Structure formats: C-alpha cells, structure tokens
Coordinates of C-alpha atoms in Angstrom, one line a residue:
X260 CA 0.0 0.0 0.0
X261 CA 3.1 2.6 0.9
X262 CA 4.2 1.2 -2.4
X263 CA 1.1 2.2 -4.3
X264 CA 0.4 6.0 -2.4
X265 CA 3.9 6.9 -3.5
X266 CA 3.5 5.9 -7.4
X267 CA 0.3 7.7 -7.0
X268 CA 1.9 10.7 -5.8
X269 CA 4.3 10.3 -8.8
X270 CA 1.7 9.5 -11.7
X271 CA -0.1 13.3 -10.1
X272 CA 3.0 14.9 -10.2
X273 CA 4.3 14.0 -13.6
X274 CA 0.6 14.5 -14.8
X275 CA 0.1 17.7 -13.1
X276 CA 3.8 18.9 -14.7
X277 CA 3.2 17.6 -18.2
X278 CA -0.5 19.4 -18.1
X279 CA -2.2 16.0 -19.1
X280 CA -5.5 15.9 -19.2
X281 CA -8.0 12.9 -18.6
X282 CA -7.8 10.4 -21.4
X283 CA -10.5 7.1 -22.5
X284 CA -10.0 3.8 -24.5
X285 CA -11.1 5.4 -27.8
X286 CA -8.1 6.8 -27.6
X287 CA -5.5 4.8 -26.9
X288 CA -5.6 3.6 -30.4
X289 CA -4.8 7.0 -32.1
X290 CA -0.9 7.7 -33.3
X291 CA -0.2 10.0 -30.6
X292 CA 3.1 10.8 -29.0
X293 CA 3.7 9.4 -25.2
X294 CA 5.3 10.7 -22.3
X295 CA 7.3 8.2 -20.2
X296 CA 7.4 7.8 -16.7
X297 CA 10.6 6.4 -15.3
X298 CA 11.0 2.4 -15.4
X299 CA 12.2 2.7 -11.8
X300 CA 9.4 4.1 -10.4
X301 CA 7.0 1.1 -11.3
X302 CA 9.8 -1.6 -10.1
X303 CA 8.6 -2.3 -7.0
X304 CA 5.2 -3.5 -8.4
X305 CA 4.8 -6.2 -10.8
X306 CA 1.9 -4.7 -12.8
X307 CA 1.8 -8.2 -15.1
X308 CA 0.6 -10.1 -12.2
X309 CA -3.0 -10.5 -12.1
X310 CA -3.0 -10.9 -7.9
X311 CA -1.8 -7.0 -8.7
X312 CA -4.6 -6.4 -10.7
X313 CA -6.3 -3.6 -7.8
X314 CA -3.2 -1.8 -7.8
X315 CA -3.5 -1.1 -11.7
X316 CA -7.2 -0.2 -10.9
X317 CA -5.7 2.4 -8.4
X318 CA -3.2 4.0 -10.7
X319 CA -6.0 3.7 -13.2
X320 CA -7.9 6.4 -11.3
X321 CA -4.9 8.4 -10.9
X322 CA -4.0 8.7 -14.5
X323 CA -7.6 9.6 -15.4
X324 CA -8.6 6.2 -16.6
X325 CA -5.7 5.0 -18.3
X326 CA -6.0 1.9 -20.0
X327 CA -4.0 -1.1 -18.8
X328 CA -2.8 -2.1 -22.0
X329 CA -0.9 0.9 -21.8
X330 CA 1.6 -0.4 -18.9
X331 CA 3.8 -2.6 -21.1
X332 CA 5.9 -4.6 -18.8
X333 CA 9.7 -5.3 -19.3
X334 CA 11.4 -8.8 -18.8
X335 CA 12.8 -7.9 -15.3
X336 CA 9.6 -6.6 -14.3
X337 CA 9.9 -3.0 -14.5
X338 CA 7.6 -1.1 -16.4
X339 CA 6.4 2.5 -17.7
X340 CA 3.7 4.3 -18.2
X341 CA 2.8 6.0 -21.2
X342 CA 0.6 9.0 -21.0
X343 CA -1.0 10.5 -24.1
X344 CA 0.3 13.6 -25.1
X345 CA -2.3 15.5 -26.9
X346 CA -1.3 16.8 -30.4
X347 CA 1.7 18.7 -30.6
X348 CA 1.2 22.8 -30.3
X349 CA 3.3 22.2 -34.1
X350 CA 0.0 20.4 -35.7
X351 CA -1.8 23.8 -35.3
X352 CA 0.8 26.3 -36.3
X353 CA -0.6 28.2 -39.7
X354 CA 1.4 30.0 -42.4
X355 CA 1.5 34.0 -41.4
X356 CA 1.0 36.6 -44.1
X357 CA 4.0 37.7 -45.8
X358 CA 5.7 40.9 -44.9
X359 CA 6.0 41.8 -48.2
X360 CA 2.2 42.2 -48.7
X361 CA 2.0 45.1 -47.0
X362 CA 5.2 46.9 -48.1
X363 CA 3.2 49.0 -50.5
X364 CA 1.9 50.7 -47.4
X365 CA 3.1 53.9 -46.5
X366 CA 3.6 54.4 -42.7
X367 CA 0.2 55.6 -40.5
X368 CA 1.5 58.6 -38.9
X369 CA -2.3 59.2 -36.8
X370 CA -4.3 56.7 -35.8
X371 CA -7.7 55.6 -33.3
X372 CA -9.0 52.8 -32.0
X373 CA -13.4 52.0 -32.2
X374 CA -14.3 49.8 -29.3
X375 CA -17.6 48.5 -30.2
X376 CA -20.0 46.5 -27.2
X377 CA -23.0 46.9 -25.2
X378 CA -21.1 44.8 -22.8
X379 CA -18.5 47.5 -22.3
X380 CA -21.2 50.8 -21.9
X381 CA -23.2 48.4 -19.3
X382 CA -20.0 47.9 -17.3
X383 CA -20.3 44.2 -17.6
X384 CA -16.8 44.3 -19.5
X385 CA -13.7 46.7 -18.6
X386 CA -12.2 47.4 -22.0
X387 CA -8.7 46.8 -21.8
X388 CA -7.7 46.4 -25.6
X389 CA -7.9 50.6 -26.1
X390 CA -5.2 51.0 -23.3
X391 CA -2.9 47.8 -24.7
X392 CA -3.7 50.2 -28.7
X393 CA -2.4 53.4 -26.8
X394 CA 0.8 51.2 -25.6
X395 CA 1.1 49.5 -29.2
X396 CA 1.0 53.3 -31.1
X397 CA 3.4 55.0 -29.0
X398 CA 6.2 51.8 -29.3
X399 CA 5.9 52.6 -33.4
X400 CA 5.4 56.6 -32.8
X401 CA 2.0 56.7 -33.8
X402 CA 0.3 59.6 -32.9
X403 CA -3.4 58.1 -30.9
X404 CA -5.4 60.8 -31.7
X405 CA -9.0 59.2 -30.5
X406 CA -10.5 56.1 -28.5
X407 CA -14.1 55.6 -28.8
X408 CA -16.8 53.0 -27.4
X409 CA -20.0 52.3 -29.2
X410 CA -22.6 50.1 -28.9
X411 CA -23.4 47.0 -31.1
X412 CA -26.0 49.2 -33.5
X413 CA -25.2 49.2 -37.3
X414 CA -25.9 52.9 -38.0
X415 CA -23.4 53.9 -34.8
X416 CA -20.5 51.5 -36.6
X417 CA -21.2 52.7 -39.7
X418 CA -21.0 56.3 -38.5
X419 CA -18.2 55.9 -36.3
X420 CA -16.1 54.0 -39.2
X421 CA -16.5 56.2 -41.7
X422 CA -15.6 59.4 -39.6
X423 CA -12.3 57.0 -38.7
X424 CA -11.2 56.2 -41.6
X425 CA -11.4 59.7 -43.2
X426 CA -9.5 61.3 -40.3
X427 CA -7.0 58.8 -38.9
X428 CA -4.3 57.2 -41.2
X429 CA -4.3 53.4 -39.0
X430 CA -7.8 52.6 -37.4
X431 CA -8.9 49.4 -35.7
X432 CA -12.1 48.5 -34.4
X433 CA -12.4 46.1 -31.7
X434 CA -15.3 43.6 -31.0
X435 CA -18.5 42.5 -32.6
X436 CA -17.1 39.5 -34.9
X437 CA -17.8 36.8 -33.2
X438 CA -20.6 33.9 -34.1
X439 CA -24.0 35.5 -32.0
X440 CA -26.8 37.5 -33.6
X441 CA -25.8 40.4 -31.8
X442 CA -22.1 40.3 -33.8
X443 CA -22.8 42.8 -36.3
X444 CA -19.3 44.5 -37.4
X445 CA -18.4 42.8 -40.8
X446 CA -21.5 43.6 -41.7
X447 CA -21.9 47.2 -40.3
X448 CA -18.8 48.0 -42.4
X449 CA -19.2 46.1 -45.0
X450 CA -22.4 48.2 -45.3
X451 CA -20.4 51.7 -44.7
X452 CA -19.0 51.1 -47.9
X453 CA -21.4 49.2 -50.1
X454 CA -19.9 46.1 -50.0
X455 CA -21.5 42.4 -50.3
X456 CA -20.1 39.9 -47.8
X457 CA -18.4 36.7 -48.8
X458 CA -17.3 33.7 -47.1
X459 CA -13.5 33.9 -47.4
X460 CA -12.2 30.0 -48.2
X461 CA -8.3 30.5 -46.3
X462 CA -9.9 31.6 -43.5
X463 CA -12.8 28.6 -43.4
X464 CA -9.8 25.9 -44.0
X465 CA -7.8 27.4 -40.6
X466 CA -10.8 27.2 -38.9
X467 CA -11.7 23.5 -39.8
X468 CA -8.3 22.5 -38.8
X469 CA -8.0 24.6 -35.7
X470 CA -11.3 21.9 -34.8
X471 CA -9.1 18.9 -35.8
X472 CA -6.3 20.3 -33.8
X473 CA -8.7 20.0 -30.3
X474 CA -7.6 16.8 -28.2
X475 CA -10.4 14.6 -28.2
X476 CA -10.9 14.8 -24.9
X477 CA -12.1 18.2 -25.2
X478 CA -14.1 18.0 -27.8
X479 CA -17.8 18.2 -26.8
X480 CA -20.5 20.0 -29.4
X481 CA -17.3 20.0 -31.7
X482 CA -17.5 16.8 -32.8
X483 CA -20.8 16.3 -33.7
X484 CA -22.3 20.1 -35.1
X485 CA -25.8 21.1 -35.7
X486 CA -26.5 22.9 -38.9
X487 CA -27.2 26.0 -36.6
X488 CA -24.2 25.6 -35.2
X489 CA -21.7 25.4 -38.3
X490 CA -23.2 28.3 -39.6
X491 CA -22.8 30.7 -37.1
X492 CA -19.5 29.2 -36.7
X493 CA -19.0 30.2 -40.4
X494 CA -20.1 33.8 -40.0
X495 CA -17.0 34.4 -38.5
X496 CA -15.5 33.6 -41.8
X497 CA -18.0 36.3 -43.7
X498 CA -16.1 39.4 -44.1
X499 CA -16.8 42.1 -46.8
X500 CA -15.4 42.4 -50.1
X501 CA -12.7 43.4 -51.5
X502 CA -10.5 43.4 -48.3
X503 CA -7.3 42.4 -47.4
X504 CA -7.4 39.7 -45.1
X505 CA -4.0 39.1 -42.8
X506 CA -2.8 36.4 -41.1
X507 CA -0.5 37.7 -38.2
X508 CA -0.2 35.0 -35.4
X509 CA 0.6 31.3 -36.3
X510 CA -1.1 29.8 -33.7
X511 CA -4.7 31.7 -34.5
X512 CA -7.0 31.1 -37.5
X513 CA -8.7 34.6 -37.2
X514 CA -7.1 37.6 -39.0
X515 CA -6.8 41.1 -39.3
X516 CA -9.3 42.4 -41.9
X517 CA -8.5 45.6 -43.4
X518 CA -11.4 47.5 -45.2
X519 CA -10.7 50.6 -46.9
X520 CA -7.0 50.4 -46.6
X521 CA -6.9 51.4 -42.8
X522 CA -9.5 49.8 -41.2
X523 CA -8.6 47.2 -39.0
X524 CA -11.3 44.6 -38.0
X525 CA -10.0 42.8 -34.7
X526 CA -11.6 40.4 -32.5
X527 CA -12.8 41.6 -28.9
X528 CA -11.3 39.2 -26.9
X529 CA -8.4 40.6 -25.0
X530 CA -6.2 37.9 -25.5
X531 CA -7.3 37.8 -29.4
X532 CA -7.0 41.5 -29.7
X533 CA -3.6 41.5 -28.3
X534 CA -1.9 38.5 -30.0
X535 CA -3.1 39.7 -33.4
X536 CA -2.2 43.4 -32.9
X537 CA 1.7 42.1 -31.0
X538 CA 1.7 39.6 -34.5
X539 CA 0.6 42.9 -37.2
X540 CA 4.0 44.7 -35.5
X541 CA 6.3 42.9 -37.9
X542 CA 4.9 44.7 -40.8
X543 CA 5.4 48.0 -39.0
X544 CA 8.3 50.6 -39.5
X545 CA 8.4 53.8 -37.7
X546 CA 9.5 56.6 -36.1
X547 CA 9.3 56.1 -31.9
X548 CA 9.1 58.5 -29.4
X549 CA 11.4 59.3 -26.9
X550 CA 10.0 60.3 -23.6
X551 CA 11.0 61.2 -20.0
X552 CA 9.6 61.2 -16.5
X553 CA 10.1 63.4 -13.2
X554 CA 8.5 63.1 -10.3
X555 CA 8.1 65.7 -7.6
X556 CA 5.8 66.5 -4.5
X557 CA 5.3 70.0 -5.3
X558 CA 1.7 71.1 -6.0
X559 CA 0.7 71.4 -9.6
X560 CA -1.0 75.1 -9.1
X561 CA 3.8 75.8 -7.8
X562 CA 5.0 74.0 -10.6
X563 CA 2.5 75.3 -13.7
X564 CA 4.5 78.4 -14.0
X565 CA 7.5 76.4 -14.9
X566 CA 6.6 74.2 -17.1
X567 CA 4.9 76.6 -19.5
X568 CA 7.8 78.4 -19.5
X569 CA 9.8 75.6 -20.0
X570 CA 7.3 74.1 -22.8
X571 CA 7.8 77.6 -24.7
X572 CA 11.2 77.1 -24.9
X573 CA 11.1 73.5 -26.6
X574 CA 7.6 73.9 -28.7
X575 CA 9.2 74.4 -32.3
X576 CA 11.4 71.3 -31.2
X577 CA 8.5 69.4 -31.0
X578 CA 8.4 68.4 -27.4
X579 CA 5.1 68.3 -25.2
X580 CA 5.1 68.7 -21.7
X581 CA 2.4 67.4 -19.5
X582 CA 1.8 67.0 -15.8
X583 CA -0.3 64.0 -14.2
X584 CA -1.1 64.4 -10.5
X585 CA -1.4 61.4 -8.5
X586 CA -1.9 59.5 -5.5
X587 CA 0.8 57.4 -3.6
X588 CA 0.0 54.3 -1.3
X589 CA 0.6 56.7 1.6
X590 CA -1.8 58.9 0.6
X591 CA 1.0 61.6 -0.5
X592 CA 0.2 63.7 -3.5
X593 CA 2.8 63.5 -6.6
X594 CA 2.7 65.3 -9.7
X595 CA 4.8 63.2 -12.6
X596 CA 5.8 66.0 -15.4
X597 CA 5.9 63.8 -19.0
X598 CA 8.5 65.0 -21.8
X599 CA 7.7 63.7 -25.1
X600 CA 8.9 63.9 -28.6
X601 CA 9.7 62.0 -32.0
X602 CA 12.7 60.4 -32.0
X603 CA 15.7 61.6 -33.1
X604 CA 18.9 63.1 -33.0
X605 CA 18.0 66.9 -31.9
X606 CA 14.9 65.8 -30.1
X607 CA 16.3 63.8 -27.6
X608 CA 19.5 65.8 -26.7
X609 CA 16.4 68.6 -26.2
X610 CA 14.4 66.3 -23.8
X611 CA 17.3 65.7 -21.9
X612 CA 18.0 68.9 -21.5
X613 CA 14.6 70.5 -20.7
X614 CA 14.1 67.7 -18.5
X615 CA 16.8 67.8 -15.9
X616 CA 16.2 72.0 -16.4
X617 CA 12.5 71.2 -15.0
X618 CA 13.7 68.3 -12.4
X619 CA 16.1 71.0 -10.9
X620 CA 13.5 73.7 -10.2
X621 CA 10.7 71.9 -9.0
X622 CA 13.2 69.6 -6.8
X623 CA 12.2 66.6 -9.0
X624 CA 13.7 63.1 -9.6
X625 CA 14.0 61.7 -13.0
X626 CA 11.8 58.2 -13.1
X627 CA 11.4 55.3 -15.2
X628 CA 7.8 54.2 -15.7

C-alpha cells in the first residue's frame, strides 16, 4: 500500500507537470506521441501479475482512466507508463502573411481605436484592448489621436467608421465578430461602404483545422455540429469584399481584416486582440518616441509656471510637456511631469536637456515608468 500511495503521488505529479488531461480507451488507439514515466518508479510493483490487478485499478484512477494495456511490462519486471500527449502545439501552427504584402503601405502617422460593445457601456466588460492600442501606437510613434466606445448598432459603426477612416491614417475596431446575432461589425462596415459579404475559403480551412487540432478529450458539441451551429461558426469567416485579409499569429485562425485600406477589423477578446495586434508589428516601421519622466511632490498650481515656461522654450522642437497628478499608497500627492517627442537626434538631446532643467526647479527626480 506505501508502495502504491507513492507511485500515485508520482503519476499526479508528472501528470500535473506535463498538463495531461483525462484520457478514454477510444483513444488509446490514435498515433499520438507518449510521455514516459521512469522504469524505476514502477519496479517495485509487478503490474503483469493479475493478484496485482487492484493496484493497476488504483493508478487507473490516478491517471484519469488509463487503459491497462498501456503499462507494457519489461522482462525484469519494471515497467512504464505511457501517457497520451495531446497533439503537438506544431500540428496547429498556420502559415502568417508575408511581410511583403504590405510593403506597398506607407507608414500611419495618426491613428484611433473604435471599441464596439453593449457589454462594455453596461460595465459588464472593462475594456482593456484601447489602453494595450495606446501602448502599441506609441512603441511605433504613432500619434493616438482618438479612442471611442459604441454600442453593437449598425448605424453607430457605420458612423463611427467612416468618420475614422477619413480622419486617422491606422484605425482598428475592436469587437463585434464573433458567431452570435448580436455580432454585427463585418456587416456594419461592409455596409459603410457598399460592400456584399463573402465567405473567405483561407480563413474557413484554418478554422476547420484549428477543430481537428482539439484533443479529443475536449471535444464536446465540436465533434458532432448542428446545422445551426456550423453556420454561425461560419459567420466568422464572412467578411466584406474586397479586403485584405492578414494572417499575423501562427497559432490563430482569425485575421486582421482591413477595409478601406486602414480599417482594421480585430476580435474583442483581450487575448485575441492582443496577439493579433503584438503579430501585425512585424509589418510596422516607424519613427518612436522618446520620452522622460520626473516626479516631484510640489503642488501642480507651484510648478504650472515652470513648465509653460519651459514648454515655450522647446515647442518648435516638437516636445510636449504634460503634468499628471497622482496619489501614492501613503496617501501623498505626486505630480509626474511627462516629456515627449519624435525620436531623433535633436529631439532627444532637447528632452534631456529640458528635462533635468525642470527636475532642478521643481526639486524633482528623473523616473522610469
């Protein structure tokens, strides 16, 4: 019994380590690749010997049901356990868009981000893609010149897209594509521009195999679809045309789809939104910004003399200066002056300068945030 309660232990451990879900006889017969346990482990136990047979029914338990036929049992005894080990991640990687199809582009230089959901004006979502947009912009020097939340009404998107795409050089929209009635951007735009919809083949053949890449033993309604059911799946695949349609992440069926040249349709799902929009950097080239912090504990009514002083001096350089006051954990107020500029040469020798001019007046310290 010791015996046993330690292999146990063992079988959890390497299960819990190798993230190996619970497994059946179906599939047992499939070609999949195994993990091994150690032989040593198992030596102690003769697994081959029916009067052992309860013990096997223990570990069977542990190892979510494993099959017996799966401990093979070696000539000295010893023997090892072979755990299924659900498809490889490498059976599900796609083919990303070439960077080349999108060299023809010339670099956004303004851009804004449409957030479109009931579910974020109710307050039953925090939108968190705008702020990850904001962070995305300034790494390229992308000037973020509006973020915006509508609701999930086709006049609204169509309003709100067209206004976009004739003001800002690089707009995405977030939400509204998924498989549900109330999913109504591809068509809202689609509409903003007089477009028909089509199902878009590429993007139908990365979703069926995105299906075959789900271990079995997670595959519920998957594996046997309504009607109902595959065609709402489908609608994700029904975008308008002509668009270009980009594949950014290898490990994701859904694309980008740009309308108009700079409409971006992304997903709403924060991890979607983000691994799609970290995956579209590669075909990015731009200009960044170079930026500096300082902190100080002076009121901002003591210190507004002094900066717009100091942001005359550095305007035709292109340098803003803001100040943001805040709150410590101590309940200490703190006013962080922001220094910010394009990238270059000039510019950041001037931000240097201005900034440690400022820090020294208003007894600040230079941060890193």
């Amino acid at each position: 019994k010791r015996e046993v309660k330690a292999i146990e232990q063992v079988v959890e451990k390497e299960m819990n380590e190798k993230e190996i879900k619970s497994i059946d006889k179906e599939e047992a017969e499939d070609p999949m690749t195994f993990y091994s346990l150690p032989a040593l482990v198992f030596q102690s136990v003769k697994f081959c010997q029916s009067n052992h047979s309860h013990y096997v029914m223990r570990i069977r338990r542990i190892g979510g049901f494993v099959p017996r036929c799966w401990f093979n049992c070696a000539v000295h005894g010893s023997s090892r356990i072979m755990i299924e080990q659900k498809k490889d991640e490498k059976s599900c990687i796609f083919p990303t868009t070439p960077i080349s199809e999108l060299q023809d582009r010339s670099f956004p230089k303004t851009s804004a981000c449409l957030v479109i959901g009931d579910e974020i004006l109710n307050g039953k979502t925090v939108d968190s893609n705008s702020g990850f947009f904001a962070k995305f912009c300034f790494d390229f020097g992308i000037s973020l010149k509006r973020i915006e939340v509508i609701p999930d009404k086709e006049e609204e998107i169509i309003e709100a897209v067209r206004r976009f795409s004739n003001n800002y050089d690089f707009v995405v929209t977030s939400g509204g594509i998924g498989p549900t009635h109330d999913d109504i951007t591809y068509l809202s735009i689609a509409r903003a521009y007089n477009l028909p919809l089509n199902y878009h083949q590429p993007t139908l053949e990365r979703m069926v195999d995105t299906v075959q890449c789900i271990p079995s033993h997670l595959k519920t309604l998957e594996s046997k679809p309504t009607k109902a059911m595959v065609e709402a799946k489908h609608r994700m695949a029904l975008f308008p045309h002509p668009s270009r349609v980009i594949y950014p992440d290898e490990k994701l069926w859904i694309p980008i789809v740009i309308v108009n040249e700079n409409i971006h349709i992304l997903p709403g799902v924060p991890k979607l939104f983000k691994a799609l929009l970290t995956g579209y950097s590669k075909y990015i080239k731009g200009d960044k910004f170079v930026r500096k912090f300082v902190k100080t504990y002076y009121p901002e009514s003591f210190i507004a003399p002094i900066l717009t002083e100091a942001q005359e001096k550095v305007k035709d350089f292109g340098v803003k200066i803001g100040s943001y006051p805040e709150m410590t954990d101590d309940n200490r107020h703190v006013v962080v002056v922001s220094f910010l500029a394009k990238d270059n040469a000039v510019t950041a020798e001037v931000v240097e300068k201005i900034s440690k001019e400022v820090s020294e007046k208003i007894d600040g310290v230079i941060i890193d945030i």
